[in-house]
Coordinates of C-alpha atoms in Angstrom, one line a residue:
X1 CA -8.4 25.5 21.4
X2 CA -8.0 25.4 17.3
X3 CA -10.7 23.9 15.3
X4 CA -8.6 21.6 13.0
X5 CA -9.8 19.9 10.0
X6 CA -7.9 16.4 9.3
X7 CA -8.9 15.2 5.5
X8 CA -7.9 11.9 3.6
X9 CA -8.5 12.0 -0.2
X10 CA -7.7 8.0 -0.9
X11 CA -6.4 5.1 1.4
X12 CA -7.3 2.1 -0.9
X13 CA -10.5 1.0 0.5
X14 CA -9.0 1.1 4.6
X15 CA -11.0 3.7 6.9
X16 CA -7.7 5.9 7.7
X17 CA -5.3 5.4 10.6
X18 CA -3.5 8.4 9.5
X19 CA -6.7 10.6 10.4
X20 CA -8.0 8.5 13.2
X21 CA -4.0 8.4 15.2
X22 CA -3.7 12.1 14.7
X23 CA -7.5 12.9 16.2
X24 CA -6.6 10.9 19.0
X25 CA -3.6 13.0 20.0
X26 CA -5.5 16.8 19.0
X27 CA -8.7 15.8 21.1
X28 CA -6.7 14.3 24.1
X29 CA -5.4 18.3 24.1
X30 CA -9.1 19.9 23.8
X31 CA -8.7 20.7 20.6
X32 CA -12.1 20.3 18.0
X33 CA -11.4 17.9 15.5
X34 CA -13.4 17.2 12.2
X35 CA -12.1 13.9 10.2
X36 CA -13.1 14.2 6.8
X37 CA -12.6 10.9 4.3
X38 CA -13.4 12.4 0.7
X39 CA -12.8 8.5 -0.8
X40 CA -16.3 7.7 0.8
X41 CA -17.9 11.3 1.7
X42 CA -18.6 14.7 0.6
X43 CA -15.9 18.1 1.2
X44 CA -17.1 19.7 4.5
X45 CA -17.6 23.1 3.4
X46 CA -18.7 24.6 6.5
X47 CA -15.6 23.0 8.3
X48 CA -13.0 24.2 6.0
X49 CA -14.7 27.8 6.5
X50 CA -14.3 27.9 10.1
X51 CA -11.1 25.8 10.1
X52 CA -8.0 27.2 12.3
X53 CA -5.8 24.3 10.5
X54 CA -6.5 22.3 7.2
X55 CA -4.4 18.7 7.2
X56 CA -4.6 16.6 4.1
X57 CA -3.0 13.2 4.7
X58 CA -0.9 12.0 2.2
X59 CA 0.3 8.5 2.6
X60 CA 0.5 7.9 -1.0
X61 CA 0.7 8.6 -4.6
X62 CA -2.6 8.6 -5.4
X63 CA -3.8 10.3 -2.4
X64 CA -1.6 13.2 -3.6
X65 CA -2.3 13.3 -6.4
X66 CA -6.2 13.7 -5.9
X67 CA -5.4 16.5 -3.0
X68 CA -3.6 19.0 -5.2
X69 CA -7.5 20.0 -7.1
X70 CA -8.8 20.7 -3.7
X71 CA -6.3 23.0 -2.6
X72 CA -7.6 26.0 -4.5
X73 CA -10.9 25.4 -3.2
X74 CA -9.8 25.2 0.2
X75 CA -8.2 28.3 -0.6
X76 CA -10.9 30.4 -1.9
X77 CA -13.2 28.8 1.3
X78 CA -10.7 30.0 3.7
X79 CA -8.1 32.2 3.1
X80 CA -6.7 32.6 6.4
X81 CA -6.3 28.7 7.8
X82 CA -2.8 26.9 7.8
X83 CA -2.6 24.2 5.0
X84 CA -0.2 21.4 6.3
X85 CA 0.2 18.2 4.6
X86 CA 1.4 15.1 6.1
X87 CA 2.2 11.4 5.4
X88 CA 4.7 9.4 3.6
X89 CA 4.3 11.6 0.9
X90 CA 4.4 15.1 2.0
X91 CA 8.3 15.3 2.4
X92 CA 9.1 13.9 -1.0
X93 CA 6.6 16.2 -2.4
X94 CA 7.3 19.0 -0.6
X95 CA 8.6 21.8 -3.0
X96 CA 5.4 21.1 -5.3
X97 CA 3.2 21.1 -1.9
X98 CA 4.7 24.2 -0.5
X99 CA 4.3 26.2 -4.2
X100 CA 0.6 25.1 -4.3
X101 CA -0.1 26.9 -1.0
X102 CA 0.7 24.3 1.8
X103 CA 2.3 26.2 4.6
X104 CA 3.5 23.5 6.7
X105 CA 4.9 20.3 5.3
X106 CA 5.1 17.2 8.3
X107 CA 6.8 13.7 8.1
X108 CA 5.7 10.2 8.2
X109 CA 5.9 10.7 12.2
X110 CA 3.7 14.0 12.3
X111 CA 0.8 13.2 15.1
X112 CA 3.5 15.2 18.1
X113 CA 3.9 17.8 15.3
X114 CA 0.9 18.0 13.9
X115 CA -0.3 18.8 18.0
X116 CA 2.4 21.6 18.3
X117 CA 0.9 23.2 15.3
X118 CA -2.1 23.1 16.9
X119 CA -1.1 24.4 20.4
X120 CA 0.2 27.4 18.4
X121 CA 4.1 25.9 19.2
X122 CA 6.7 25.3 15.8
X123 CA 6.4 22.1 14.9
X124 CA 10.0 20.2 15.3
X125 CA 9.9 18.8 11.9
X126 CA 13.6 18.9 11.6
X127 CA 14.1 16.8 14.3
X128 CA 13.5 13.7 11.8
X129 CA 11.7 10.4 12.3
X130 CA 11.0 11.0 16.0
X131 CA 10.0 7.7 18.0
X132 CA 6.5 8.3 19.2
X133 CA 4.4 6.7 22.0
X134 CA 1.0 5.9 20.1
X135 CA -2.1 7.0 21.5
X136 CA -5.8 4.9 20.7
X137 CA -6.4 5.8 17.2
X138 CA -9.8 7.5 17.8
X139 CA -12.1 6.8 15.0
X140 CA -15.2 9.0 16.2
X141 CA -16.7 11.0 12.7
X142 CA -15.2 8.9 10.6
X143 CA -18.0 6.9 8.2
X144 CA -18.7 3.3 9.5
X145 CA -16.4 0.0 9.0
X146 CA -19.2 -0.8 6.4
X147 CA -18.9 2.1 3.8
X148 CA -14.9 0.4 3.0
X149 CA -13.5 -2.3 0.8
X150 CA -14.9 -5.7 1.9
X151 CA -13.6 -9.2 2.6
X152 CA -14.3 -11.8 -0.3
X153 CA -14.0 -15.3 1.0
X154 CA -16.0 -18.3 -0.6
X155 CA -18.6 -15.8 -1.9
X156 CA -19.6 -13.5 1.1
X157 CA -19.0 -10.1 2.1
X158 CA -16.7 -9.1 5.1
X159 CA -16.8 -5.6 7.2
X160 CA -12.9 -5.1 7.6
X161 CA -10.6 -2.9 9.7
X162 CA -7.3 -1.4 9.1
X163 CA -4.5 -0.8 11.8
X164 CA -0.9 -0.7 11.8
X165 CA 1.5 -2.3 13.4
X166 CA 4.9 -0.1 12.8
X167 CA 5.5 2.2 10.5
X168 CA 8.9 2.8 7.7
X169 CA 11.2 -0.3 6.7
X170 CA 14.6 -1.7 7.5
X171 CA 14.7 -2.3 4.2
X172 CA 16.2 -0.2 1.2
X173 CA 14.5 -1.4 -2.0
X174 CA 15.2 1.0 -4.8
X175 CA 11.8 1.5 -6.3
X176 CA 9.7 1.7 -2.9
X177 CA 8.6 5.3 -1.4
X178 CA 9.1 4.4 1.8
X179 CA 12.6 4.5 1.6
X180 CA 13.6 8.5 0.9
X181 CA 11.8 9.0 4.4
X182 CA 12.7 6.6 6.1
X183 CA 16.2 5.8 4.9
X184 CA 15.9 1.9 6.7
X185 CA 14.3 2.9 10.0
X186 CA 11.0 1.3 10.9
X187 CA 8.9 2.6 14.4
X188 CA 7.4 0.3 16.1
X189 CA 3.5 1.0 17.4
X190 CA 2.9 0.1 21.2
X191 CA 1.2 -3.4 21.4
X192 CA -1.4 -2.3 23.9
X193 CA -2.0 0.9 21.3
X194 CA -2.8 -1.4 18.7
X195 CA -4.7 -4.5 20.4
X196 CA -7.2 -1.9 21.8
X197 CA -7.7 0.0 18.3
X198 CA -8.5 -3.8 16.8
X199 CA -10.7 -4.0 20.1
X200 CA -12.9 -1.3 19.0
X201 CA -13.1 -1.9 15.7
X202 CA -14.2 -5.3 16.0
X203 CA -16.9 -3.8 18.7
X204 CA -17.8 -1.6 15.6
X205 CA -18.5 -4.6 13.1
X206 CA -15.0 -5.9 11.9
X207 CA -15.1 -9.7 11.2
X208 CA -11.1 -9.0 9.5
X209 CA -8.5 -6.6 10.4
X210 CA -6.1 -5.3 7.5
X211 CA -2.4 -4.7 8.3
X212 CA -1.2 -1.7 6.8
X213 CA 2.8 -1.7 8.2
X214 CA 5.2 -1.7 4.9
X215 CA 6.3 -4.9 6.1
X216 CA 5.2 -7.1 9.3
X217 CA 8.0 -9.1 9.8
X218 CA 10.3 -5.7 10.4
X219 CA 9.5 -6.9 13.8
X220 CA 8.3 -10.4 13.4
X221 CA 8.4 -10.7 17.8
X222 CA 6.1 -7.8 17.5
X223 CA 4.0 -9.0 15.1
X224 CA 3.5 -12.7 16.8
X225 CA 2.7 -11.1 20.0
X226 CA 0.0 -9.0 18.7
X227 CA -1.5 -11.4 16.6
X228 CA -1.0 -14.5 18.9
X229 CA -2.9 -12.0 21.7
X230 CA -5.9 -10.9 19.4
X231 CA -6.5 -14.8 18.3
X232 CA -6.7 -15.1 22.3
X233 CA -9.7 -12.8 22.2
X234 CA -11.3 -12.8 18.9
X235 CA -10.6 -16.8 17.8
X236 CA -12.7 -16.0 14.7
X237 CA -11.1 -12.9 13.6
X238 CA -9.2 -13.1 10.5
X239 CA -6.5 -10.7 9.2
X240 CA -4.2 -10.2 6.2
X241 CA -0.4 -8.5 6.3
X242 CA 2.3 -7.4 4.0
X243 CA 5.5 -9.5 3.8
X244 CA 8.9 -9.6 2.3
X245 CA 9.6 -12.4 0.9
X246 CA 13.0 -12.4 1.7
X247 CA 11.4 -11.7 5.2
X248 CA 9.0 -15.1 4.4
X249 CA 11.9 -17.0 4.1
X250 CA 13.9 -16.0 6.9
X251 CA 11.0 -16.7 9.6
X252 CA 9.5 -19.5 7.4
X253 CA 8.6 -21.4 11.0
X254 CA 6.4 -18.4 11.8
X255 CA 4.0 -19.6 8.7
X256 CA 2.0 -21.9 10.6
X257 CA 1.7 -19.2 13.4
X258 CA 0.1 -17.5 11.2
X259 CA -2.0 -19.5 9.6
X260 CA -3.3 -20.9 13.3
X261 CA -3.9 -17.0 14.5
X262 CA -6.5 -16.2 11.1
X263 CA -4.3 -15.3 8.8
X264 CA -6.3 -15.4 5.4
X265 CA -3.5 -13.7 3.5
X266 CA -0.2 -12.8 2.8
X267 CA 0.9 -9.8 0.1
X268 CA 4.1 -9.9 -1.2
X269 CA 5.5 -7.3 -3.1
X270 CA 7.3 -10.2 -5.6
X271 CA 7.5 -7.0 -8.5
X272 CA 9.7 -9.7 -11.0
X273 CA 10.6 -13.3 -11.8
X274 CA 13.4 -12.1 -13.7
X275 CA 16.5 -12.3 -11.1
X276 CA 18.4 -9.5 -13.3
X277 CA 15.5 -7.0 -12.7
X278 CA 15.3 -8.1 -9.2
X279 CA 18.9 -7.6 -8.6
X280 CA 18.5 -4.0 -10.2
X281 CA 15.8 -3.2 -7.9
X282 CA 17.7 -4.9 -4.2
X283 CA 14.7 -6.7 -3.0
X284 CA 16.9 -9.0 -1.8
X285 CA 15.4 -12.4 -3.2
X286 CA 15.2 -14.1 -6.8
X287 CA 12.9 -16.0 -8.4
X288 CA 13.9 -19.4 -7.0
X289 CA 13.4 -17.9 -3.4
X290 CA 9.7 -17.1 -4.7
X291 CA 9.2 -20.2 -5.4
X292 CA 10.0 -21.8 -2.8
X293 CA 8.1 -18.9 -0.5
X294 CA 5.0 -20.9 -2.8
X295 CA 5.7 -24.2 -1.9
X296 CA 6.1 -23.5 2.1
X297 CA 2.9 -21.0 2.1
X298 CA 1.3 -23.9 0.8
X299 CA 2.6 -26.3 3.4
X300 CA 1.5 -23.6 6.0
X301 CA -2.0 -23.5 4.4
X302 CA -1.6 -20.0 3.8
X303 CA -2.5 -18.3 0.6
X304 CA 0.0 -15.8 -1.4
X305 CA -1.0 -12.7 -2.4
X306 CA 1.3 -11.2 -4.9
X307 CA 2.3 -8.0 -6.5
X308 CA 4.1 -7.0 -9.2
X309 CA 6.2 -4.2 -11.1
X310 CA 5.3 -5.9 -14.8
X311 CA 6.3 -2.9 -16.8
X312 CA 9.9 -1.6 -16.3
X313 CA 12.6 -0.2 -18.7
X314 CA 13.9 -3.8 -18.7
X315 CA 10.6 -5.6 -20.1
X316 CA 10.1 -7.3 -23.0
X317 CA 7.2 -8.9 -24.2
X318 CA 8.9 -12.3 -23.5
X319 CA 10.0 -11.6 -20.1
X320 CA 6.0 -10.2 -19.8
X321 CA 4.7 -13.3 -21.0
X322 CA 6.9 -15.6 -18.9
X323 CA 5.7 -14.0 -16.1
X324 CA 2.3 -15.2 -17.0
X325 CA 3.6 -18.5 -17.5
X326 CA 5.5 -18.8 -14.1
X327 CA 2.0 -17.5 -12.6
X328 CA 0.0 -20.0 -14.3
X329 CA 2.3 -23.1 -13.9
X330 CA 2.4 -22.3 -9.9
X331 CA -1.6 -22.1 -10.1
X332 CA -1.2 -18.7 -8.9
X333 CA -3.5 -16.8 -11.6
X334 CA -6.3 -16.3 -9.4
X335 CA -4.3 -14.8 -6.3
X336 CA -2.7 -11.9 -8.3
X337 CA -5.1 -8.8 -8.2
X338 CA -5.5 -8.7 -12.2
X339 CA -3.8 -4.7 -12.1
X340 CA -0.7 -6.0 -10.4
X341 CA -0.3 -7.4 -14.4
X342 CA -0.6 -4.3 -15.8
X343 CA 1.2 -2.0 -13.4
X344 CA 4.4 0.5 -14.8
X345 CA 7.0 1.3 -12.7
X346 CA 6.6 4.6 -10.9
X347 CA 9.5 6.8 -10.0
X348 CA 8.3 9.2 -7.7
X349 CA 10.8 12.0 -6.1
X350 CA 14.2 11.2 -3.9
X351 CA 13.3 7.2 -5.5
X352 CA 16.7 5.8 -5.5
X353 CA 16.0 4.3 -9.0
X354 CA 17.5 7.1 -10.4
X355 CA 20.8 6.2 -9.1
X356 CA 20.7 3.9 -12.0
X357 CA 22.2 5.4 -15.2
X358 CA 19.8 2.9 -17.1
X359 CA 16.7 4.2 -15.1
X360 CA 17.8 8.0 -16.1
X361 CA 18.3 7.0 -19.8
X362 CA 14.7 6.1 -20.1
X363 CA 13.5 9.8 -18.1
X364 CA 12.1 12.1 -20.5
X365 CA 11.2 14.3 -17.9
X366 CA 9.5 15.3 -14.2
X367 CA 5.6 15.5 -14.4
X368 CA 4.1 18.1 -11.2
X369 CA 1.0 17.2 -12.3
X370 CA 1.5 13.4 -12.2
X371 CA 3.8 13.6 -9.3
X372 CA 6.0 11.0 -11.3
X373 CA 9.3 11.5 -13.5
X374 CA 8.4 10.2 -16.7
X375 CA 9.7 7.1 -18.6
X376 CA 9.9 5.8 -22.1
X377 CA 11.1 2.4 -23.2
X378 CA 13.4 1.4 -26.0
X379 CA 10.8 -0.4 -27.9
X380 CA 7.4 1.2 -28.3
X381 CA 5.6 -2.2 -28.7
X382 CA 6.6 -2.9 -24.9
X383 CA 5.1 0.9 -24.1
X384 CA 2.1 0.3 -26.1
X385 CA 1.6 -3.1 -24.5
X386 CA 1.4 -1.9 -21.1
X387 CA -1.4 1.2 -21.9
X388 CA -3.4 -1.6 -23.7
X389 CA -3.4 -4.2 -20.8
X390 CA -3.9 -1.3 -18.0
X391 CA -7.1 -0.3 -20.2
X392 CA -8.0 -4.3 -21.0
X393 CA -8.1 -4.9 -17.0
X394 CA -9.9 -1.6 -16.3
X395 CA -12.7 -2.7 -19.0
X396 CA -13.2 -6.3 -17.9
X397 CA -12.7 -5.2 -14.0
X398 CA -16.1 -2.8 -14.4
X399 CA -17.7 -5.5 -17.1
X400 CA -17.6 -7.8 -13.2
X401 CA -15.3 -10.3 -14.9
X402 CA -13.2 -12.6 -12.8
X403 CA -9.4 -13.2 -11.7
X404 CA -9.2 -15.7 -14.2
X405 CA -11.2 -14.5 -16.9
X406 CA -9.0 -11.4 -17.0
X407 CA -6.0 -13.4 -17.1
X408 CA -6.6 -15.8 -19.9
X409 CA -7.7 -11.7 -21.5
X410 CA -4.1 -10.7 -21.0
X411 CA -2.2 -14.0 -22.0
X412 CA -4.4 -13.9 -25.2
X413 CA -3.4 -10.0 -25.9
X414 CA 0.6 -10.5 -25.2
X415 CA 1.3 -14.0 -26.2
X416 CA -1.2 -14.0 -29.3
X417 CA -2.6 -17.5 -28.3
X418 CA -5.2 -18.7 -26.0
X419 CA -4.5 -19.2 -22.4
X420 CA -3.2 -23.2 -22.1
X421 CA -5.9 -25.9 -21.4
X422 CA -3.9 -27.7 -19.0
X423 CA -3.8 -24.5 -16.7
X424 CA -7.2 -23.4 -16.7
X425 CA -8.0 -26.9 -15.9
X426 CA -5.7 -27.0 -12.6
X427 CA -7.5 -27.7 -9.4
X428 CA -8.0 -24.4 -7.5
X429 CA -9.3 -23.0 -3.7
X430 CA -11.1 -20.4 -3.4
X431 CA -9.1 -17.0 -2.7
X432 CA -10.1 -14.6 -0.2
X433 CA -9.4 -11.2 -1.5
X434 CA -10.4 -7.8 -0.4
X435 CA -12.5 -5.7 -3.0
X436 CA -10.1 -2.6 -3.2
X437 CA -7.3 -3.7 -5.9
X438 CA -5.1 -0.7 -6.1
X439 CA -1.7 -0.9 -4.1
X440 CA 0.5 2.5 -4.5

């Protein structure tokens, strides 16, 4: 039996699946697992002392970025456990991982590996993106549905849970990091797997569950079975899921399924409403098929969530503040999480944006300790522009100002003029948001 530690550093707000699917397969094999979820809870010291095996889970940039501190102390706590890291983001990154002192370096499909580590066997991890047969995700150490981000609708507070789905994408957008792993494959997660990980957490408080999976229309049968069968038994559980809108299109008569089974919420990685940009980046949709996405969620009754890629080599201050326009003239100012309007692009390593000569002419360079290769663009005002905004939101976000207050902030800084009458003054719903804004 190995004593294996499993840690998670940052999952934007969720209680982790990728610590929770992984204990589930090491404890079904008698092995003593300690989950540890530094984004709400303290380092175990005396776990990582007695630890046979030390996993951080890295499903994303910022998660990575906040494990590579720890790793000395891990280290100097325990000199002779094996460091593996894991995740979407522990292939990408692992050259950097593997010089920092990580001795085993998993997929995106690591629970089966992650087990033969444990069992003292080589893990297969060039085998690739294996298919897996899920096991219950089992939650047991991890802090309560309560310490998390929360469920904002019409003023009150929400305990929500996380579960996914499938994992990867079919898709091969240039910019997203789940494409160097997954290279267009998605997995699916067994129905029965994840109906009876949503049955426990809603037997341990959650009023909504959270879809994590890239995209839930990879498998849109898959997706209207499971939530068409958890409506069945929980009719007032609510949920919210990542889609395409390419995908939105496509299975538009799936809308009002949605929207009957509790859907609160749809994000959509939009990123542009500049078609060249969008065209640069193959999402596969322009800014007419946005627009109408708008118009038939509305028909549906179901509310847009949007994100965005503002700041790119291809901005100008123009192009930024016709974004704001097109947001504000679709009544969509209060949806949009006030950092998607400040984001920069990100080009982490093996992103296919740097197949694009005019993506390598802006790199000034790789960044280990940012994880990122570095851009500049052509006009410092655009540069300077986006720092100022990312800092604007950040000040107003911890001052407890609003969506909208925020916005009419930014139109104000980059267009130099108060934030139009005629919008502010456009009838509005109230948007149900969750409290956790970030989204790479």
């Amino acid at each position: 039996m190995a004593k294996v530690l499993l840690i998670s550093t940052y999952e934007m707000g969720r209680q982790p699946f990728g610590l929770a699917s992984p204990a589930a397969w090491l404890r079904a094999s008698g092995h003593e697992v300690t989950c540890a979820d530094l984004a709400v809870g303290i380092f175990p010291r005396g776990a990582a002392a007695e630890a046979d095996i030390i996993a951080f889970y890295l499903p994303m940039h910022t998660a990575t970025r906040m494990t590579l501190p720890l790793l000395p102390q891990v280290q100097s706590l325990n000199g002779r456990a094996k460091l593996a890291a894991d995740g979407l983001y522990a292939p990408i990154n692992e050259a950097l991982l593997r010089e920092r002192g990580i001795g085993v370096v998993l997929g995106a499909e690591f629970e089966a590996d992650l087990l033969a580590l444990a069992d003292g066997l080589e893990p297969a991890v060039s085998a690739g993106l294996v298919k897996l047969q899920f096991k219950v995700p089992d939650r047991v150490g991890l802090p309560g549905l309560g310490r998390y981000a929360k469920l904002h609708v019409n003023g009150k507070a929400h305990k929500v849970g996380y579960t996914e789905a499938t994992r990867g994408c079919k898709h091969m957008c240039r910019h997203c990091p789940v494409v160097p792993v997954y290279q267009g494959q998605f997995r699916v997660v067994q129905p029965e797997v994840v109906l009876e990980d949503i049955r426990r957490q809603v037997a341990a408080g959650a009023e909504h569950i959270n879809f994590g999976d890239p995209d839930f229309f990879n498998g849109p049968s898959h997706a209207r079975r499971i939530v068409e069968q958890m409506h069945r038994e929980f009719p007032a559980l609510t949920y919210d899921a990542t889609i395409k809108v390419e995908h939105l299109l496509q299975h538009q008569q799936l809308m009002p399924v949605l929207t009957e089974t509790g859907c609160l919420f749809v994000t959509t990685a939009v990123e542009s409403v500049d078609d060249y940009v969008l065209e640069q980046i193959e999402k596969h949709h322009t800014r007419a098929d946005f627009l109408k996405v708008v118009r038939l969620s509305r028909m549906a009754g179901l509310n847009l969530a949007p994100t965005f890629i503002p700041f790119t080599p291809w901005t100008t201050r123009a192009s930024y503040c016709e974004l704001l326009d097109v947001l504000s003239s679709e009544g969509l100012a209060a949806n949009v999480a006030p950092v998607q309007l400040a984001i920069r692009l990100l080009i982490p390593n093996g992103s296919r944006l740097l197949e694009l000569a005019e993506i390598r002419d802006h790199v000034v360079g790789f960044d280990a300790q940012g994880l990122v290769h570095r851009w500049r663009h052509r006009d410092p005002d655009v540069d300077a522009l986006s720092h100022r905004l990312l800092g604007l939101v950040d000040k107003l976000q911890k001052a407890g100002s609003g969506r909208e207050e925020i916005f009419a902030a930014l139109w104000r800084d980059a267009a130099g003029t108060e934030w139009p009458e005629d919008y502010r003054l456009m009838p509005r719903t109230a948007v149900p948001y969750l409290d956790e804004p970030w989204y790479c």
